[in-house]
Amino acid sequence: MPLSQLNHRTERTISLHEDAAGSYTASGLAVSNTSTYSLHIETSDNDYRSDPMKVYSTPPIDSIYWTISGADRLEIRTDSHNSDPNSTKYYLFSAVETYEYHAAINAHWKLVDHVAVERLPEEERYTCYIDERTPNVIASTKGLKEDRLTGVRVSIIERSSPKISAPRYTILIKQRAISQEEYTYQRLLLNSTEQQGSLFAQIPGEIPSNVRSTKDPGEYVLGYFRAQQIQELRYFIDNYQHQLPGGFYQKPYVPCQAEQSCYLHGIFSAPPGNCVDVSALSDVVGIVSIVEDANRRPLAYIWATAECSDCTLRGGTTIKPPFW
């Protein structure tokens, strides 16, 4: 898959290599604002080319902050300005939110062949981190006296959201200057996404792409080729420092309760009522604590289901992000 760079004197081709199925990359590219770029895709039976795209300079993000909407919503907003007299005055914002969350019950032991074994630090399943992408947001300063964006809303977070029901939340906002043509494409795409399921929903085929088949000009191509500079800024909210108003940090209620196993075979004769034999427990359950006798021999286990003691089952990872 080649990428063409064209300026007023010469054209050169940059080959992209496939890292994974459908993912093509190239590193060490010297991108020029005086050149235009186009994408050329060759398949076994077709050939596609994009319109030439100019790379526009993108101004830095000035600030990120939150505001309260009504009494139940937190809104993440951003400000920026552009001093380039040749700017496009059209912008697109994307963001990735990352937050920490916890399992309902902290289980420091695991079951291995029905025997409790203390977890290694890397095996803990109480604290997890998860990423969520926000919908793209477009904005324009066309017709304004200043090329300045104030209070662009990038994310809406409900009061009960797990994003702000844990000690720390962060958002990485990316901004890029886009062409008027891409602004129109993104606006149509966002309208189509918002109206899905409605009688007035836009048909995806009505959204024009800037990539076309050279063999079949009438073929509909989904997607849009772009080439822009990206500016990004990260913002943190630390609830343990009481950065949010009272009531916005709400520890979520999860209907989980630890249970006790029957007494281990051969150690104690009288089992507790309503118990589960250790041999019937799966190795995926978490062991919260161990009931011991006076000689510190295990008598029974306090255990919790994996759904209550393993945070990774909610889609996150226990690996702390490097920016944390």
CSV table of C-alpha atoms in Angstrom, one decimal:
chain,number,residue,atom,x,y,z
A,1,MET,CA,0.0,0.0,0.0
A,2,PRO,CA,1.9,3.1,-1.2
A,3,LEU,CA,1.5,6.7,0.0
A,4,SER,CA,2.3,9.4,-2.5
A,5,GLN,CA,3.9,12.8,-1.6
A,6,LEU,CA,3.6,15.5,-4.2
A,7,ASN,CA,5.1,19.0,-4.1
A,8,HIS,CA,5.7,21.5,-6.9
A,9,ARG,CA,8.8,19.7,-8.1
A,10,THR,CA,8.7,16.0,-7.5
A,11,GLU,CA,6.6,13.0,-6.5
A,12,ARG,CA,7.8,10.1,-4.4
A,13,THR,CA,6.2,7.0,-3.2
A,14,ILE,CA,6.3,5.7,0.4
A,15,SER,CA,5.5,2.0,0.9
A,16,LEU,CA,3.4,1.0,3.9
A,17,HIS,CA,3.9,-2.4,5.4
A,18,GLU,CA,1.2,-4.6,7.0
A,19,ASP,CA,1.9,-5.0,10.7
A,20,ALA,CA,-1.4,-6.9,11.4
A,21,ALA,CA,-4.4,-7.8,9.3
A,22,GLY,CA,-5.7,-4.4,7.9
A,23,SER,CA,-3.1,-2.3,9.8
A,24,TYR,CA,-0.5,-0.6,7.7
A,25,THR,CA,2.3,1.7,9.1
A,26,ALA,CA,5.4,3.6,8.1
A,27,SER,CA,7.9,5.2,10.5
A,28,GLY,CA,10.4,8.0,10.2
A,29,LEU,CA,8.4,10.0,7.7
A,30,ALA,CA,9.3,13.7,7.3
A,31,VAL,CA,5.9,15.2,6.7
A,32,SER,CA,5.9,18.6,4.9
A,33,ASN,CA,3.2,21.3,5.1
A,34,THR,CA,4.1,22.3,1.5
A,35,SER,CA,3.4,18.9,0.1
A,36,THR,CA,0.1,17.1,-0.6
A,37,TYR,CA,-0.4,13.4,0.1
A,38,SER,CA,-2.6,10.7,-1.4
A,39,LEU,CA,-3.2,7.1,-0.7
A,40,HIS,CA,-3.0,4.3,-3.3
A,41,ILE,CA,-4.4,0.9,-2.4
A,42,GLU,CA,-3.9,-2.1,-4.7
A,43,THR,CA,-5.9,-5.3,-4.2
A,44,SER,CA,-5.9,-8.5,-6.3
A,45,ASP,CA,-8.8,-7.3,-8.4
A,46,ASN,CA,-9.1,-3.5,-7.8
A,47,ASP,CA,-7.2,-0.3,-7.5
A,48,TYR,CA,-8.1,2.7,-5.2
A,49,ARG,CA,-6.8,6.2,-5.0
A,50,SER,CA,-7.6,9.1,-2.7
A,51,ASP,CA,-7.8,12.8,-3.4
A,52,PRO,CA,-4.6,14.7,-2.7
A,53,MET,CA,-4.6,15.9,0.9
A,54,LYS,CA,-2.6,18.9,2.4
A,55,VAL,CA,-1.2,18.7,5.8
A,56,TYR,CA,-2.4,21.6,8.0
A,57,SER,CA,-0.6,22.8,11.1
A,58,THR,CA,-2.5,22.3,14.3
A,59,PRO,CA,-2.2,24.7,17.2
A,60,PRO,CA,-1.5,23.3,20.7
A,61,ILE,CA,-4.4,22.7,23.1
A,62,ASP,CA,-4.5,25.6,25.6
A,63,SER,CA,-6.4,24.0,28.5
A,64,ILE,CA,-8.7,21.2,29.6
A,65,TYR,CA,-11.2,21.6,32.5
A,66,TRP,CA,-14.6,20.3,33.7
A,67,THR,CA,-17.9,22.0,34.2
A,68,ILE,CA,-21.1,20.9,35.9
A,69,SER,CA,-24.3,20.7,33.8
A,70,GLY,CA,-27.4,20.7,35.9
A,71,ALA,CA,-26.8,18.6,39.0
A,72,ASP,CA,-26.0,15.2,37.4
A,73,ARG,CA,-23.5,15.6,34.6
A,74,LEU,CA,-19.8,16.4,34.5
A,75,GLU,CA,-18.6,17.8,31.2
A,76,ILE,CA,-15.0,17.8,30.0
A,77,ARG,CA,-14.2,20.9,27.9
A,78,THR,CA,-11.2,22.3,26.1
A,79,ASP,CA,-9.9,25.6,24.8
A,80,SER,CA,-7.5,26.4,22.0
A,81,HIS,CA,-6.6,29.2,19.6
A,82,ASN,CA,-4.8,29.4,16.3
A,83,SER,CA,-2.6,32.3,15.3
A,84,ASP,CA,-1.8,31.0,11.8
A,85,PRO,CA,-3.5,33.4,9.3
A,86,ASN,CA,-3.7,30.6,6.8
A,87,SER,CA,-5.5,28.1,9.1
A,88,THR,CA,-8.4,26.1,7.9
A,89,LYS,CA,-10.7,27.2,10.8
A,90,TYR,CA,-12.1,23.6,11.0
A,91,TYR,CA,-11.1,21.3,13.8
A,92,LEU,CA,-11.7,17.7,15.0
A,93,PHE,CA,-11.3,16.5,18.6
A,94,SER,CA,-10.9,12.9,19.7
A,95,ALA,CA,-10.2,11.5,23.1
A,96,VAL,CA,-9.4,8.4,25.1
A,97,GLU,CA,-10.6,8.3,28.7
A,98,THR,CA,-8.8,6.0,31.2
A,99,TYR,CA,-10.0,5.3,34.7
A,100,GLU,CA,-9.3,3.1,37.6
A,101,TYR,CA,-11.9,0.7,39.1
A,102,HIS,CA,-11.9,-2.0,41.7
A,103,ALA,CA,-13.4,-5.4,42.1
A,104,ALA,CA,-16.2,-5.5,44.7
A,105,ILE,CA,-14.2,-7.9,47.0
A,106,ASN,CA,-10.4,-8.0,47.4
A,107,ALA,CA,-9.2,-11.6,47.2
A,108,HIS,CA,-5.5,-12.0,47.9
A,109,TRP,CA,-5.5,-15.8,47.5
A,110,LYS,CA,-6.4,-18.1,44.6
A,111,LEU,CA,-7.3,-21.7,44.5
A,112,VAL,CA,-4.9,-24.2,42.9
A,113,ASP,CA,-6.2,-27.8,42.9
A,114,HIS,CA,-8.6,-26.7,45.7
A,115,VAL,CA,-5.8,-25.4,47.9
A,116,ALA,CA,-5.5,-21.6,48.7
A,117,VAL,CA,-2.3,-20.1,47.4
A,118,GLU,CA,-1.3,-16.5,47.9
A,119,ARG,CA,-1.3,-14.5,44.7
A,120,LEU,CA,1.9,-12.9,43.4
A,121,PRO,CA,1.8,-9.1,43.0
A,122,GLU,CA,1.2,-9.4,39.2
A,123,GLU,CA,-1.6,-11.9,39.8
A,124,GLU,CA,-3.8,-9.5,41.9
A,125,ARG,CA,-7.3,-8.9,40.5
A,126,TYR,CA,-8.6,-6.0,42.7
A,127,THR,CA,-7.4,-2.9,40.8
A,128,CYS,CA,-8.0,-2.5,37.1
A,129,TYR,CA,-7.6,0.2,34.4
A,130,ILE,CA,-9.7,0.6,31.3
A,131,ASP,CA,-9.7,2.8,28.2
A,132,GLU,CA,-12.8,4.2,26.5
A,133,ARG,CA,-12.9,6.2,23.4
A,134,THR,CA,-15.2,9.2,23.1
A,135,PRO,CA,-17.1,10.1,20.0
A,136,ASN,CA,-15.4,12.6,17.7
A,137,VAL,CA,-16.3,16.2,18.1
A,138,ILE,CA,-16.0,18.8,15.3
A,139,ALA,CA,-15.8,22.6,15.6
A,140,SER,CA,-15.3,25.6,13.4
A,141,THR,CA,-14.4,29.2,13.8
A,142,LYS,CA,-15.5,30.1,10.3
A,143,GLY,CA,-17.1,33.6,10.4
A,144,LEU,CA,-15.7,34.5,13.8
A,145,LYS,CA,-13.5,37.4,14.5
A,146,GLU,CA,-10.9,35.2,16.2
A,147,ASP,CA,-9.7,31.7,15.4
A,148,ARG,CA,-10.4,30.7,18.9
A,149,LEU,CA,-12.3,27.7,20.4
A,150,THR,CA,-13.7,28.1,23.9
A,151,GLY,CA,-15.5,25.4,25.9
A,152,VAL,CA,-15.5,22.7,23.3
A,153,ARG,CA,-17.3,19.8,25.0
A,154,VAL,CA,-15.4,16.6,24.5
A,155,SER,CA,-17.0,14.2,27.0
A,156,ILE,CA,-20.2,14.0,29.1
A,157,ILE,CA,-20.0,11.9,32.3
A,158,GLU,CA,-23.0,11.1,34.3
A,159,ARG,CA,-22.8,11.4,38.1
A,160,SER,CA,-23.2,7.6,38.5
A,161,SER,CA,-20.6,6.7,35.9
A,162,PRO,CA,-17.8,4.4,37.1
A,163,LYS,CA,-15.4,6.8,35.4
A,164,ILE,CA,-15.6,9.2,38.3
A,165,SER,CA,-16.6,6.6,41.0
A,166,ALA,CA,-13.0,5.6,41.5
A,167,PRO,CA,-9.9,7.4,42.8
A,168,ARG,CA,-8.5,8.6,39.5
A,169,TYR,CA,-9.7,9.5,36.0
A,170,THR,CA,-7.7,10.9,33.0
A,171,ILE,CA,-8.5,11.9,29.5
A,172,LEU,CA,-6.1,12.4,26.6
A,173,ILE,CA,-7.5,14.9,24.1
A,174,LYS,CA,-6.2,15.0,20.5
A,175,GLN,CA,-6.9,18.0,18.3
A,176,ARG,CA,-6.2,18.4,14.6
A,177,ALA,CA,-6.9,21.0,12.0
A,178,ILE,CA,-8.9,19.5,9.1
A,179,SER,CA,-10.0,20.6,5.7
A,180,GLN,CA,-13.5,22.0,5.0
A,181,GLU,CA,-14.1,18.8,2.9
A,182,GLU,CA,-13.3,16.5,5.9
A,183,TYR,CA,-15.4,18.7,8.2
A,184,THR,CA,-18.4,18.1,5.9
A,185,TYR,CA,-17.6,14.3,5.8
A,186,GLN,CA,-17.3,14.1,9.6
A,187,ARG,CA,-20.5,16.1,10.2
A,188,LEU,CA,-22.4,13.8,7.9
A,189,LEU,CA,-20.8,10.8,9.6
A,190,LEU,CA,-21.7,12.1,13.1
A,191,ASN,CA,-25.3,12.8,12.0
A,192,SER,CA,-25.6,9.3,10.7
A,193,THR,CA,-24.3,7.8,13.9
A,194,GLU,CA,-26.6,9.9,16.1
A,195,GLN,CA,-29.7,9.0,14.0
A,196,GLN,CA,-29.2,5.3,13.8
A,197,GLY,CA,-32.5,3.6,14.5
A,198,SER,CA,-34.4,6.7,13.5
A,199,LEU,CA,-36.8,7.0,10.5
A,200,PHE,CA,-34.7,10.0,9.5
A,201,ALA,CA,-31.3,8.2,9.7
A,202,GLN,CA,-29.0,9.0,6.9
A,203,ILE,CA,-28.0,6.1,4.7
A,204,PRO,CA,-24.3,5.4,5.1
A,205,GLY,CA,-23.9,5.3,1.3
A,206,GLU,CA,-24.9,9.0,1.2
A,207,ILE,CA,-21.7,10.0,3.0
A,208,PRO,CA,-19.1,10.7,0.3
A,209,SER,CA,-15.5,9.4,0.7
A,210,ASN,CA,-12.4,10.9,-0.8
A,211,VAL,CA,-11.1,7.4,-1.8
A,212,ARG,CA,-12.3,6.0,-5.2
A,213,SER,CA,-11.9,3.0,-7.3
A,214,THR,CA,-10.1,3.7,-10.5
A,215,LYS,CA,-11.6,0.6,-12.2
A,216,ASP,CA,-15.2,1.2,-11.0
A,217,PRO,CA,-15.9,4.9,-10.3
A,218,GLY,CA,-19.4,4.1,-9.2
A,219,GLU,CA,-18.3,1.7,-6.4
A,220,TYR,CA,-19.1,3.1,-2.9
A,221,VAL,CA,-16.0,3.3,-0.7
A,222,LEU,CA,-16.3,3.6,3.1
A,223,GLY,CA,-13.8,5.7,4.9
A,224,TYR,CA,-11.8,8.9,4.5
A,225,PHE,CA,-8.1,9.5,4.0
A,226,ARG,CA,-6.6,12.3,6.0
A,227,ALA,CA,-3.2,13.8,6.7
A,228,GLN,CA,-2.9,16.2,9.5
A,229,GLN,CA,-0.7,17.2,12.4
A,230,ILE,CA,-2.0,16.1,15.8
A,231,GLN,CA,-1.7,18.0,19.1
A,232,GLU,CA,-2.6,16.3,22.3
A,233,LEU,CA,-2.9,17.1,26.0
A,234,ARG,CA,-3.7,14.9,29.0
A,235,TYR,CA,-5.8,15.9,32.0
A,236,PHE,CA,-6.3,14.2,35.4
A,237,ILE,CA,-9.1,14.2,38.0
A,238,ASP,CA,-8.0,12.8,41.4
A,239,ASN,CA,-11.1,12.2,43.5
A,240,TYR,CA,-9.0,11.3,46.6
A,241,GLN,CA,-7.9,14.9,46.5
A,242,HIS,CA,-11.6,16.0,46.5
A,243,GLN,CA,-11.3,17.8,43.1
A,244,LEU,CA,-14.9,17.1,42.3
A,245,PRO,CA,-17.9,18.5,44.2
A,246,GLY,CA,-19.5,16.5,46.9
A,247,GLY,CA,-21.7,13.8,45.6
A,248,PHE,CA,-19.9,13.2,42.4
A,249,TYR,CA,-17.6,10.6,43.9
A,250,GLN,CA,-20.0,7.7,44.6
A,251,LYS,CA,-18.6,4.3,45.3
A,252,PRO,CA,-20.7,1.9,43.2
A,253,TYR,CA,-22.9,-0.6,44.9
A,254,VAL,CA,-22.3,-4.2,43.7
A,255,PRO,CA,-24.4,-7.0,45.2
A,256,CYS,CA,-21.5,-9.2,46.2
A,257,GLN,CA,-21.0,-11.1,49.4
A,258,ALA,CA,-18.2,-13.4,50.5
A,259,GLU,CA,-19.1,-16.9,51.6
A,260,GLN,CA,-17.5,-19.6,53.8
A,261,SER,CA,-16.6,-23.0,52.5
A,262,CYS,CA,-17.3,-26.1,54.5
A,263,TYR,CA,-14.6,-27.2,56.9
A,264,LEU,CA,-11.7,-28.8,55.1
A,265,HIS,CA,-11.8,-32.6,55.1
A,266,GLY,CA,-10.2,-34.4,58.0
A,267,ILE,CA,-9.5,-31.2,60.0
A,268,PHE,CA,-12.7,-30.4,61.7
A,269,SER,CA,-15.9,-32.5,61.9
A,270,ALA,CA,-18.7,-30.0,62.2
A,271,PRO,CA,-19.2,-27.9,59.0
A,272,PRO,CA,-20.8,-24.5,59.2
A,273,GLY,CA,-24.4,-24.2,57.9
A,274,ASN,CA,-25.1,-23.5,54.2
A,275,CYS,CA,-21.5,-24.1,53.1
A,276,VAL,CA,-20.0,-25.2,49.9
A,277,ASP,CA,-17.4,-28.0,49.9
A,278,VAL,CA,-14.0,-26.8,48.7
A,279,SER,CA,-13.9,-29.6,46.1
A,280,ALA,CA,-16.9,-28.1,44.4
A,281,LEU,CA,-15.3,-24.7,44.1
A,282,SER,CA,-13.8,-23.7,40.7
A,283,ASP,CA,-10.2,-22.4,40.5
A,284,VAL,CA,-11.5,-19.1,39.2
A,285,VAL,CA,-13.0,-18.1,42.6
A,286,GLY,CA,-11.1,-15.7,44.8
A,287,ILE,CA,-10.1,-16.5,48.3
A,288,VAL,CA,-10.7,-13.6,50.6
A,289,SER,CA,-9.3,-15.0,53.8
A,290,ILE,CA,-8.5,-18.3,55.5
A,291,VAL,CA,-10.1,-19.5,58.7
A,292,GLU,CA,-7.4,-21.1,60.9
A,293,ASP,CA,-7.3,-23.0,64.2
A,294,ALA,CA,-5.1,-22.2,67.2
A,295,ASN,CA,-2.2,-23.9,65.5
A,296,ARG,CA,-2.8,-21.8,62.3
A,297,ARG,CA,-4.0,-24.8,60.3
A,298,PRO,CA,-6.6,-23.9,57.7
A,299,LEU,CA,-10.1,-24.9,58.7
A,300,ALA,CA,-12.1,-23.2,55.9
A,301,TYR,CA,-11.9,-20.6,53.2
A,302,ILE,CA,-13.8,-17.3,52.9
A,303,TRP,CA,-14.4,-17.1,49.1
A,304,ALA,CA,-16.0,-14.9,46.5
A,305,THR,CA,-17.1,-15.6,42.9
A,306,ALA,CA,-14.9,-14.5,40.1
A,307,GLU,CA,-17.4,-11.8,39.1
A,308,CYS,CA,-17.0,-10.2,42.5
A,309,SER,CA,-13.3,-10.6,43.0
A,310,ASP,CA,-11.7,-10.4,39.5
A,311,CYS,CA,-11.8,-6.9,38.0
A,312,THR,CA,-10.5,-8.0,34.6
A,313,LEU,CA,-13.9,-9.6,33.9
A,314,ARG,CA,-15.3,-6.1,33.4
A,315,GLY,CA,-12.9,-5.5,30.4
A,316,GLY,CA,-10.0,-3.8,32.1
A,317,THR,CA,-6.4,-4.8,32.7
A,318,THR,CA,-4.4,-4.9,35.9
A,319,ILE,CA,-1.4,-3.4,34.2
A,320,LYS,CA,-1.0,0.2,35.4
A,321,PRO,CA,-0.6,2.6,32.5
A,322,PRO,CA,2.8,4.3,32.2
A,323,PHE,CA,1.3,7.8,32.6
A,324,TRP,CA,-0.5,6.8,35.9
